[in-house]
Amino acid sequence: MYETPLTIIGHVVTDPIRRRVGEHELIKFRVASNSRKRGADGNWETGNSLFMTVTCWDRLVTGVGASLSKGLPVIVVGNVFTSEYDDKDGNRRSSVELRATAVGPNLARCAARVEKIIAAGPDSPVAARAGEADSPDHGNTESGGDDTDADADADADAAAKADADDGMALTA
């Protein structure tokens, strides 16, 4: 299958909607990307706009669901495809959509706190502040703060677990 990569920089214009499709979860939202340029008089002029439906699957569902809402500036990377469907009157329709592979805040337009997603169970991700799970002396039992061999092993295990789960939730 041929895939066309695309990056969109814009704003979320609908609240993300989460639903189940078969055995998988999906989040959909729309993004608007607006061009602007300075006119001859020095004032900003609005140019063309692109509105795109974005679909997020698998691990991306958790981070997007916890982080995005209408109005936030985002950068979305994914592959463009044409979705075909029948409308309520039975007419065949199509729309261009973007299946996201990465979604994040546009840090040129907002500030965000990054939280790592740590699996607490087979299907129950829990967000923890970045650095908590893999900080030095995590699980350290002595009062002096120096690592013993057991504490160093615990730190290494915690860091390995954090590195193994590379999911991130971005909150703006």
Short mmCIF file of N, CA and C in Angstrom, two decimals:
data_model
loop_
_atom_site.label_atom_id
_atom_site.label_comp_id
_atom_site.label_asym_id
_atom_site.label_seq_id
_atom_site.Cartn_x
_atom_site.Cartn_y
_atom_site.Cartn_z
N MET A 1 0.84 -1.18 0.00
CA MET A 1 0.00 0.00 0.00
C MET A 1 0.88 1.24 0.00
N TYR A 2 0.58 2.18 -0.85
CA TYR A 2 1.32 3.42 -0.93
C TYR A 2 0.79 4.39 0.12
N GLU A 3 1.67 4.97 0.89
CA GLU A 3 1.26 5.93 1.92
C GLU A 3 1.90 7.28 1.64
N THR A 4 1.12 8.32 1.82
CA THR A 4 1.60 9.67 1.60
C THR A 4 1.79 10.36 2.94
N PRO A 5 3.04 10.62 3.35
CA PRO A 5 3.27 11.27 4.64
C PRO A 5 2.90 12.75 4.59
N LEU A 6 2.43 13.26 5.73
CA LEU A 6 2.04 14.66 5.81
C LEU A 6 2.23 15.14 7.25
N THR A 7 2.67 16.37 7.39
CA THR A 7 2.75 17.03 8.69
C THR A 7 1.85 18.26 8.64
N ILE A 8 0.97 18.38 9.62
CA ILE A 8 0.08 19.54 9.71
C ILE A 8 0.38 20.28 11.00
N ILE A 9 0.54 21.59 10.88
CA ILE A 9 0.71 22.46 12.04
C ILE A 9 -0.53 23.33 12.09
N GLY A 10 -1.27 23.25 13.20
CA GLY A 10 -2.51 24.01 13.29
C GLY A 10 -3.10 23.97 14.68
N HIS A 11 -4.42 24.07 14.74
CA HIS A 11 -5.15 24.05 16.00
C HIS A 11 -6.23 22.98 15.95
N VAL A 12 -6.47 22.34 17.09
CA VAL A 12 -7.57 21.38 17.21
C VAL A 12 -8.87 22.18 17.18
N VAL A 13 -9.79 21.83 16.28
CA VAL A 13 -11.03 22.60 16.14
C VAL A 13 -12.26 21.83 16.63
N THR A 14 -12.10 20.57 17.01
CA THR A 14 -13.19 19.81 17.63
C THR A 14 -12.61 19.05 18.82
N ASP A 15 -13.42 18.83 19.83
CA ASP A 15 -12.95 18.00 20.93
C ASP A 15 -12.75 16.58 20.41
N PRO A 16 -11.65 15.93 20.81
CA PRO A 16 -11.42 14.55 20.36
C PRO A 16 -12.54 13.62 20.82
N ILE A 17 -12.96 12.74 19.93
CA ILE A 17 -14.02 11.76 20.23
C ILE A 17 -13.38 10.38 20.25
N ARG A 18 -13.56 9.69 21.37
CA ARG A 18 -12.98 8.35 21.55
C ARG A 18 -14.06 7.31 21.37
N ARG A 19 -13.75 6.26 20.61
CA ARG A 19 -14.71 5.17 20.44
C ARG A 19 -13.98 3.87 20.15
N ARG A 20 -14.72 2.79 20.24
CA ARG A 20 -14.16 1.46 19.98
C ARG A 20 -14.60 1.00 18.60
N VAL A 21 -13.63 0.45 17.85
CA VAL A 21 -13.90 -0.13 16.53
C VAL A 21 -13.38 -1.56 16.59
N GLY A 22 -14.30 -2.51 16.70
CA GLY A 22 -13.89 -3.91 16.88
C GLY A 22 -13.14 -4.05 18.19
N GLU A 23 -11.93 -4.55 18.12
CA GLU A 23 -11.10 -4.75 19.31
C GLU A 23 -10.18 -3.57 19.60
N HIS A 24 -10.25 -2.52 18.78
CA HIS A 24 -9.32 -1.40 18.90
C HIS A 24 -10.05 -0.12 19.30
N GLU A 25 -9.30 0.78 19.96
CA GLU A 25 -9.83 2.10 20.27
C GLU A 25 -9.33 3.10 19.24
N LEU A 26 -10.12 4.12 19.04
CA LEU A 26 -9.84 5.15 18.05
C LEU A 26 -10.20 6.50 18.64
N ILE A 27 -9.42 7.51 18.34
CA ILE A 27 -9.78 8.90 18.66
C ILE A 27 -9.74 9.67 17.36
N LYS A 28 -10.79 10.47 17.14
CA LYS A 28 -10.86 11.34 15.96
C LYS A 28 -11.02 12.78 16.42
N PHE A 29 -10.37 13.69 15.70
CA PHE A 29 -10.57 15.11 15.91
C PHE A 29 -10.22 15.82 14.61
N ARG A 30 -10.58 17.10 14.53
CA ARG A 30 -10.26 17.88 13.33
C ARG A 30 -9.24 18.95 13.68
N VAL A 31 -8.37 19.20 12.70
CA VAL A 31 -7.32 20.21 12.83
C VAL A 31 -7.51 21.22 11.71
N ALA A 32 -7.30 22.49 12.03
CA ALA A 32 -7.30 23.55 11.02
C ALA A 32 -5.90 24.13 10.93
N SER A 33 -5.40 24.22 9.72
CA SER A 33 -4.11 24.86 9.47
C SER A 33 -4.39 26.08 8.60
N ASN A 34 -4.05 27.24 9.11
CA ASN A 34 -4.35 28.49 8.42
C ASN A 34 -3.07 29.19 7.99
N SER A 35 -3.02 29.61 6.74
CA SER A 35 -1.86 30.37 6.29
C SER A 35 -2.11 31.85 6.55
N ARG A 36 -1.03 32.54 6.90
CA ARG A 36 -1.11 33.98 7.12
C ARG A 36 0.14 34.61 6.54
N LYS A 37 -0.01 35.79 6.02
CA LYS A 37 1.15 36.50 5.49
C LYS A 37 0.98 37.99 5.77
N ARG A 38 2.11 38.68 5.76
CA ARG A 38 2.08 40.12 5.95
C ARG A 38 1.76 40.80 4.63
N GLY A 39 0.78 41.67 4.68
CA GLY A 39 0.40 42.42 3.48
C GLY A 39 1.35 43.58 3.24
N ALA A 40 1.15 44.29 2.17
CA ALA A 40 1.99 45.43 1.82
C ALA A 40 1.94 46.51 2.89
N ASP A 41 0.81 46.60 3.61
CA ASP A 41 0.68 47.61 4.66
C ASP A 41 1.29 47.16 5.99
N GLY A 42 1.85 45.94 6.04
CA GLY A 42 2.48 45.45 7.26
C GLY A 42 1.55 44.68 8.18
N ASN A 43 0.27 44.66 7.89
CA ASN A 43 -0.70 43.92 8.71
C ASN A 43 -0.79 42.47 8.23
N TRP A 44 -1.15 41.57 9.16
CA TRP A 44 -1.30 40.16 8.83
C TRP A 44 -2.61 39.94 8.09
N GLU A 45 -2.55 39.14 7.03
CA GLU A 45 -3.73 38.78 6.25
C GLU A 45 -3.92 37.27 6.32
N THR A 46 -5.17 36.85 6.48
CA THR A 46 -5.47 35.43 6.51
C THR A 46 -5.55 34.90 5.09
N GLY A 47 -4.88 33.77 4.88
CA GLY A 47 -4.89 33.14 3.56
C GLY A 47 -5.80 31.93 3.55
N ASN A 48 -5.41 30.91 2.84
CA ASN A 48 -6.19 29.69 2.74
C ASN A 48 -6.15 28.89 4.03
N SER A 49 -7.15 28.04 4.21
CA SER A 49 -7.22 27.15 5.37
C SER A 49 -7.35 25.71 4.90
N LEU A 50 -6.79 24.80 5.68
CA LEU A 50 -6.94 23.37 5.44
C LEU A 50 -7.53 22.76 6.69
N PHE A 51 -8.67 22.09 6.55
CA PHE A 51 -9.28 21.36 7.65
C PHE A 51 -9.10 19.89 7.37
N MET A 52 -8.63 19.14 8.37
CA MET A 52 -8.33 17.72 8.17
C MET A 52 -8.84 16.93 9.37
N THR A 53 -9.51 15.81 9.10
CA THR A 53 -9.88 14.88 10.16
C THR A 53 -8.67 14.01 10.46
N VAL A 54 -8.35 13.89 11.74
CA VAL A 54 -7.19 13.11 12.19
C VAL A 54 -7.71 11.89 12.95
N THR A 55 -7.20 10.71 12.61
CA THR A 55 -7.54 9.49 13.34
C THR A 55 -6.30 9.00 14.07
N CYS A 56 -6.48 8.61 15.32
CA CYS A 56 -5.39 8.09 16.15
C CYS A 56 -5.77 6.70 16.63
N TRP A 57 -4.85 5.76 16.52
CA TRP A 57 -5.08 4.37 16.90
C TRP A 57 -4.03 3.92 17.89
N ASP A 58 -4.29 2.78 18.53
CA ASP A 58 -3.32 2.07 19.36
C ASP A 58 -2.82 2.94 20.52
N ARG A 59 -1.52 2.96 20.75
CA ARG A 59 -0.96 3.67 21.90
C ARG A 59 -1.18 5.17 21.84
N LEU A 60 -1.36 5.71 20.66
CA LEU A 60 -1.58 7.14 20.50
C LEU A 60 -2.90 7.59 21.12
N VAL A 61 -3.87 6.69 21.22
CA VAL A 61 -5.18 7.00 21.79
C VAL A 61 -5.05 7.51 23.22
N THR A 62 -4.23 6.87 24.03
CA THR A 62 -4.10 7.24 25.44
C THR A 62 -3.54 8.65 25.60
N GLY A 63 -2.45 8.93 24.92
CA GLY A 63 -1.82 10.24 25.05
C GLY A 63 -2.69 11.36 24.50
N VAL A 64 -3.29 11.15 23.35
CA VAL A 64 -4.14 12.17 22.74
C VAL A 64 -5.38 12.39 23.60
N GLY A 65 -5.98 11.30 24.08
CA GLY A 65 -7.18 11.42 24.91
C GLY A 65 -6.93 12.17 26.21
N ALA A 66 -5.73 12.01 26.78
CA ALA A 66 -5.40 12.66 28.04
C ALA A 66 -4.92 14.10 27.85
N SER A 67 -4.55 14.47 26.63
CA SER A 67 -3.84 15.73 26.44
C SER A 67 -4.53 16.78 25.59
N LEU A 68 -5.30 16.38 24.60
CA LEU A 68 -5.80 17.36 23.64
C LEU A 68 -7.24 17.77 23.90
N SER A 69 -7.53 19.01 23.56
CA SER A 69 -8.89 19.52 23.58
C SER A 69 -8.99 20.63 22.54
N LYS A 70 -10.19 21.02 22.24
CA LYS A 70 -10.46 22.03 21.24
C LYS A 70 -9.67 23.31 21.54
N GLY A 71 -9.05 23.87 20.51
CA GLY A 71 -8.34 25.14 20.65
C GLY A 71 -6.84 25.03 20.82
N LEU A 72 -6.33 23.85 21.17
CA LEU A 72 -4.89 23.71 21.42
C LEU A 72 -4.09 23.69 20.13
N PRO A 73 -2.92 24.34 20.13
CA PRO A 73 -2.05 24.29 18.95
C PRO A 73 -1.31 22.96 18.91
N VAL A 74 -1.31 22.31 17.75
CA VAL A 74 -0.71 20.98 17.63
C VAL A 74 0.14 20.84 16.37
N ILE A 75 0.98 19.83 16.40
CA ILE A 75 1.69 19.36 15.22
C ILE A 75 1.32 17.89 15.07
N VAL A 76 0.79 17.53 13.91
CA VAL A 76 0.35 16.16 13.67
C VAL A 76 1.13 15.60 12.48
N VAL A 77 1.70 14.42 12.67
CA VAL A 77 2.43 13.73 11.62
C VAL A 77 1.69 12.43 11.34
N GLY A 78 1.53 12.10 10.07
CA GLY A 78 0.85 10.86 9.74
C GLY A 78 0.81 10.61 8.24
N ASN A 79 -0.10 9.75 7.84
CA ASN A 79 -0.27 9.38 6.44
C ASN A 79 -1.67 9.74 5.97
N VAL A 80 -1.76 10.38 4.82
CA VAL A 80 -3.03 10.82 4.26
C VAL A 80 -3.67 9.66 3.50
N PHE A 81 -4.99 9.54 3.64
CA PHE A 81 -5.73 8.54 2.88
C PHE A 81 -7.14 9.04 2.61
N THR A 82 -7.82 8.41 1.67
CA THR A 82 -9.20 8.75 1.36
C THR A 82 -10.10 7.73 2.02
N SER A 83 -11.03 8.22 2.83
CA SER A 83 -12.01 7.37 3.50
C SER A 83 -13.31 7.44 2.71
N GLU A 84 -13.84 6.27 2.35
CA GLU A 84 -15.10 6.23 1.61
C GLU A 84 -16.19 5.65 2.50
N TYR A 85 -17.38 6.22 2.39
CA TYR A 85 -18.50 5.79 3.24
C TYR A 85 -19.81 6.15 2.56
N ASP A 86 -20.90 5.58 3.07
CA ASP A 86 -22.24 5.92 2.59
C ASP A 86 -22.89 6.85 3.60
N ASP A 87 -23.45 7.97 3.13
CA ASP A 87 -24.11 8.89 4.05
C ASP A 87 -25.49 8.36 4.43
N LYS A 88 -26.22 9.12 5.25
CA LYS A 88 -27.51 8.65 5.76
C LYS A 88 -28.55 8.45 4.66
N ASP A 89 -28.34 9.10 3.51
CA ASP A 89 -29.26 8.93 2.38
C ASP A 89 -28.81 7.85 1.41
N GLY A 90 -27.72 7.16 1.74
CA GLY A 90 -27.23 6.08 0.90
C GLY A 90 -26.29 6.52 -0.22
N ASN A 91 -25.92 7.79 -0.23
CA ASN A 91 -25.00 8.30 -1.25
C ASN A 91 -23.56 7.98 -0.88
N ARG A 92 -22.78 7.59 -1.88
CA ARG A 92 -21.37 7.28 -1.66
C ARG A 92 -20.59 8.59 -1.51
N ARG A 93 -19.83 8.72 -0.42
CA ARG A 93 -19.05 9.92 -0.13
C ARG A 93 -17.61 9.53 0.13
N SER A 94 -16.75 10.53 0.10
CA SER A 94 -15.35 10.31 0.46
C SER A 94 -14.82 11.55 1.17
N SER A 95 -13.83 11.33 2.01
CA SER A 95 -13.17 12.44 2.69
C SER A 95 -11.69 12.10 2.83
N VAL A 96 -10.87 13.12 2.84
CA VAL A 96 -9.44 12.95 3.02
C VAL A 96 -9.16 13.03 4.52
N GLU A 97 -8.47 12.02 5.05
CA GLU A 97 -8.15 11.97 6.48
C GLU A 97 -6.67 11.73 6.67
N LEU A 98 -6.22 11.96 7.89
CA LEU A 98 -4.82 11.75 8.26
C LEU A 98 -4.77 10.73 9.39
N ARG A 99 -4.15 9.59 9.14
CA ARG A 99 -3.94 8.60 10.20
C ARG A 99 -2.64 8.98 10.89
N ALA A 100 -2.76 9.47 12.12
CA ALA A 100 -1.62 10.03 12.84
C ALA A 100 -0.65 8.95 13.30
N THR A 101 0.62 9.25 13.18
CA THR A 101 1.68 8.42 13.76
C THR A 101 2.31 9.13 14.95
N ALA A 102 2.15 10.45 15.02
CA ALA A 102 2.64 11.25 16.14
C ALA A 102 1.81 12.52 16.25
N VAL A 103 1.50 12.91 17.49
CA VAL A 103 0.76 14.13 17.76
C VAL A 103 1.40 14.80 18.96
N GLY A 104 1.60 16.10 18.88
CA GLY A 104 2.17 16.81 20.02
C GLY A 104 1.77 18.26 20.00
N PRO A 105 2.03 18.95 21.12
CA PRO A 105 1.71 20.38 21.17
C PRO A 105 2.71 21.17 20.33
N ASN A 106 2.26 22.27 19.77
CA ASN A 106 3.16 23.17 19.06
C ASN A 106 3.75 24.11 20.10
N LEU A 107 4.97 23.83 20.52
CA LEU A 107 5.59 24.57 21.61
C LEU A 107 5.96 26.00 21.23
N ALA A 108 5.80 26.36 19.96
CA ALA A 108 5.95 27.76 19.56
C ALA A 108 4.71 28.56 19.94
N ARG A 109 3.62 27.86 20.22
CA ARG A 109 2.35 28.51 20.53
C ARG A 109 1.80 28.22 21.92
N CYS A 110 2.45 27.33 22.67
CA CYS A 110 1.98 26.99 24.01
C CYS A 110 3.13 26.41 24.82
N ALA A 111 2.90 26.23 26.11
CA ALA A 111 3.83 25.53 26.98
C ALA A 111 3.16 24.22 27.37
N ALA A 112 3.95 23.18 27.55
CA ALA A 112 3.38 21.87 27.88
C ALA A 112 4.23 21.16 28.90
N ARG A 113 3.61 20.34 29.71
CA ARG A 113 4.30 19.47 30.66
C ARG A 113 4.23 18.07 30.08
N VAL A 114 5.36 17.39 30.03
CA VAL A 114 5.42 16.05 29.46
C VAL A 114 5.33 15.03 30.58
N GLU A 115 4.46 14.05 30.42
CA GLU A 115 4.32 12.97 31.38
C GLU A 115 4.50 11.65 30.66
N LYS A 116 5.32 10.78 31.25
CA LYS A 116 5.52 9.46 30.68
C LYS A 116 4.35 8.56 31.04
N ILE A 117 3.94 7.73 30.12
CA ILE A 117 2.86 6.78 30.40
C ILE A 117 3.51 5.49 30.87
N ILE A 118 3.18 5.09 32.10
CA ILE A 118 3.74 3.88 32.68
C ILE A 118 2.61 2.88 32.87
N ALA A 119 2.78 1.70 32.33
CA ALA A 119 1.73 0.68 32.42
C ALA A 119 1.65 0.15 33.85
N ALA A 120 0.45 0.28 34.46
CA ALA A 120 0.23 -0.23 35.80
C ALA A 120 -0.34 -1.64 35.76
N GLY A 121 -0.81 -2.05 34.63
CA GLY A 121 -1.39 -3.37 34.43
C GLY A 121 -1.39 -3.66 32.95
N PRO A 122 -1.96 -4.79 32.56
CA PRO A 122 -1.92 -5.16 31.15
C PRO A 122 -2.51 -4.11 30.21
N ASP A 123 -3.63 -3.51 30.58
CA ASP A 123 -4.28 -2.53 29.71
C ASP A 123 -4.66 -1.25 30.43
N SER A 124 -3.93 -0.89 31.48
CA SER A 124 -4.31 0.29 32.23
C SER A 124 -3.13 1.24 32.41
N PRO A 125 -2.84 2.08 31.39
CA PRO A 125 -1.73 3.01 31.52
C PRO A 125 -2.02 4.08 32.56
N VAL A 126 -1.00 4.45 33.27
CA VAL A 126 -1.09 5.49 34.29
C VAL A 126 -0.01 6.50 33.98
N ALA A 127 -0.36 7.77 33.95
CA ALA A 127 0.65 8.80 33.67
C ALA A 127 1.38 9.15 34.96
N ALA A 128 2.69 9.27 34.86
CA ALA A 128 3.53 9.71 35.98
C ALA A 128 4.37 10.86 35.50
N ARG A 129 4.67 11.79 36.40
CA ARG A 129 5.49 12.93 36.01
C ARG A 129 6.82 12.45 35.48
N ALA A 130 7.30 13.09 34.45
CA ALA A 130 8.58 12.73 33.86
C ALA A 130 9.66 12.82 34.92
N GLY A 131 10.48 11.78 35.01
CA GLY A 131 11.57 11.76 35.97
C GLY A 131 11.25 11.01 37.24
N GLU A 132 9.98 10.78 37.58
CA GLU A 132 9.68 10.08 38.83
C GLU A 132 10.14 8.64 38.79
N ALA A 133 9.79 7.93 37.74
CA ALA A 133 10.09 6.50 37.69
C ALA A 133 11.56 6.23 37.48
N ASP A 134 12.28 7.14 36.83
CA ASP A 134 13.67 6.86 36.54
C ASP A 134 14.62 7.84 37.22
N SER A 135 14.18 8.48 38.30
CA SER A 135 15.05 9.42 38.99
C SER A 135 16.06 8.67 39.84
N PRO A 136 17.24 9.27 40.08
CA PRO A 136 18.23 8.62 40.94
C PRO A 136 17.64 8.38 42.32
N ASP A 137 18.10 7.32 42.97
CA ASP A 137 17.68 6.95 44.32
C ASP A 137 16.20 6.59 44.39
N HIS A 138 15.56 6.29 43.27
CA HIS A 138 14.18 5.81 43.30
C HIS A 138 14.18 4.47 44.01
N GLY A 139 13.49 4.38 45.11
CA GLY A 139 13.47 3.14 45.88
C GLY A 139 14.63 3.04 46.84
N ASN A 140 15.38 4.10 47.03
CA ASN A 140 16.52 4.10 47.92
C ASN A 140 16.03 3.95 49.36
N THR A 141 16.64 3.03 50.11
CA THR A 141 16.17 2.74 51.46
C THR A 141 17.04 3.33 52.55
N GLU A 142 18.25 3.73 52.22
CA GLU A 142 19.08 4.28 53.29
C GLU A 142 18.92 5.79 53.37
N SER A 143 19.24 6.34 54.55
CA SER A 143 19.00 7.76 54.77
C SER A 143 20.09 8.65 54.17
N GLY A 144 21.26 8.12 53.92
CA GLY A 144 22.36 8.94 53.43
C GLY A 144 22.26 9.29 51.96
N GLY A 145 21.48 8.55 51.20
CA GLY A 145 21.30 8.85 49.79
C GLY A 145 22.29 8.14 48.89
N ASP A 146 23.31 7.46 49.45
CA ASP A 146 24.26 6.73 48.61
C ASP A 146 23.65 5.40 48.23
N ASP A 147 23.87 4.99 47.00
CA ASP A 147 23.31 3.73 46.53
C ASP A 147 24.12 2.55 47.03
N THR A 148 23.40 1.55 47.51
CA THR A 148 24.01 0.25 47.77
C THR A 148 23.83 -0.55 46.50
N ASP A 149 24.39 -1.76 46.45
CA ASP A 149 24.21 -2.59 45.26
C ASP A 149 22.74 -2.87 45.01
N ALA A 150 21.97 -3.12 46.08
CA ALA A 150 20.54 -3.42 45.93
C ALA A 150 19.80 -2.19 45.40
N ASP A 151 20.14 -1.00 45.93
CA ASP A 151 19.49 0.22 45.45
C ASP A 151 19.87 0.53 44.01
N ALA A 152 21.13 0.30 43.65
CA ALA A 152 21.57 0.54 42.27
C ALA A 152 20.83 -0.40 41.32
N ASP A 153 20.62 -1.66 41.75
CA ASP A 153 19.87 -2.60 40.92
C ASP A 153 18.42 -2.13 40.76
N ALA A 154 17.81 -1.64 41.85
CA ALA A 154 16.44 -1.15 41.79
C ALA A 154 16.35 0.06 40.86
N ASP A 155 17.35 0.96 40.95
CA ASP A 155 17.37 2.12 40.06
C ASP A 155 17.50 1.69 38.61
N ALA A 156 18.37 0.73 38.33
CA ALA A 156 18.57 0.25 36.97
C ALA A 156 17.30 -0.40 36.43
N ASP A 157 16.61 -1.19 37.30
CA ASP A 157 15.36 -1.82 36.88
C ASP A 157 14.30 -0.77 36.56
N ALA A 158 14.19 0.26 37.41
CA ALA A 158 13.20 1.32 37.18
C ALA A 158 13.51 2.08 35.90
N ALA A 159 14.79 2.37 35.66
CA ALA A 159 15.17 3.08 34.44
C ALA A 159 14.92 2.23 33.21
N ALA A 160 15.21 0.93 33.29
CA ALA A 160 14.97 0.03 32.16
C ALA A 160 13.49 -0.06 31.84
N LYS A 161 12.66 -0.13 32.90
CA LYS A 161 11.21 -0.20 32.69
C LYS A 161 10.72 1.09 32.03
N ALA A 162 11.22 2.24 32.49
CA ALA A 162 10.81 3.52 31.91
C ALA A 162 11.26 3.62 30.46
N ASP A 163 12.47 3.14 30.16
CA ASP A 163 12.98 3.19 28.79
C ASP A 163 12.22 2.24 27.88
N ALA A 164 11.78 1.10 28.42
CA ALA A 164 11.07 0.11 27.62
C ALA A 164 9.71 0.64 27.18
N ASP A 165 9.08 1.47 28.01
CA ASP A 165 7.80 2.06 27.66
C ASP A 165 8.05 3.47 27.18
N ASP A 166 8.11 3.65 25.86
CA ASP A 166 8.47 4.95 25.32
C ASP A 166 7.27 5.85 25.06
N GLY A 167 6.08 5.48 25.56
CA GLY A 167 4.90 6.32 25.36
C GLY A 167 4.98 7.59 26.18
N MET A 168 4.48 8.67 25.64
CA MET A 168 4.48 9.95 26.33
C MET A 168 3.09 10.56 26.23
N ALA A 169 2.64 11.18 27.31
CA ALA A 169 1.42 11.96 27.26
C ALA A 169 1.82 13.42 27.37
N LEU A 170 1.35 14.25 26.49
CA LEU A 170 1.71 15.66 26.48
C LEU A 170 0.51 16.47 26.92
N THR A 171 0.69 17.25 27.97
CA THR A 171 -0.41 18.07 28.45
C THR A 171 -0.06 19.53 28.29
N ALA A 172 -0.95 20.27 27.72
CA ALA A 172 -0.70 21.70 27.50
C ALA A 172 -1.41 22.50 28.56
#
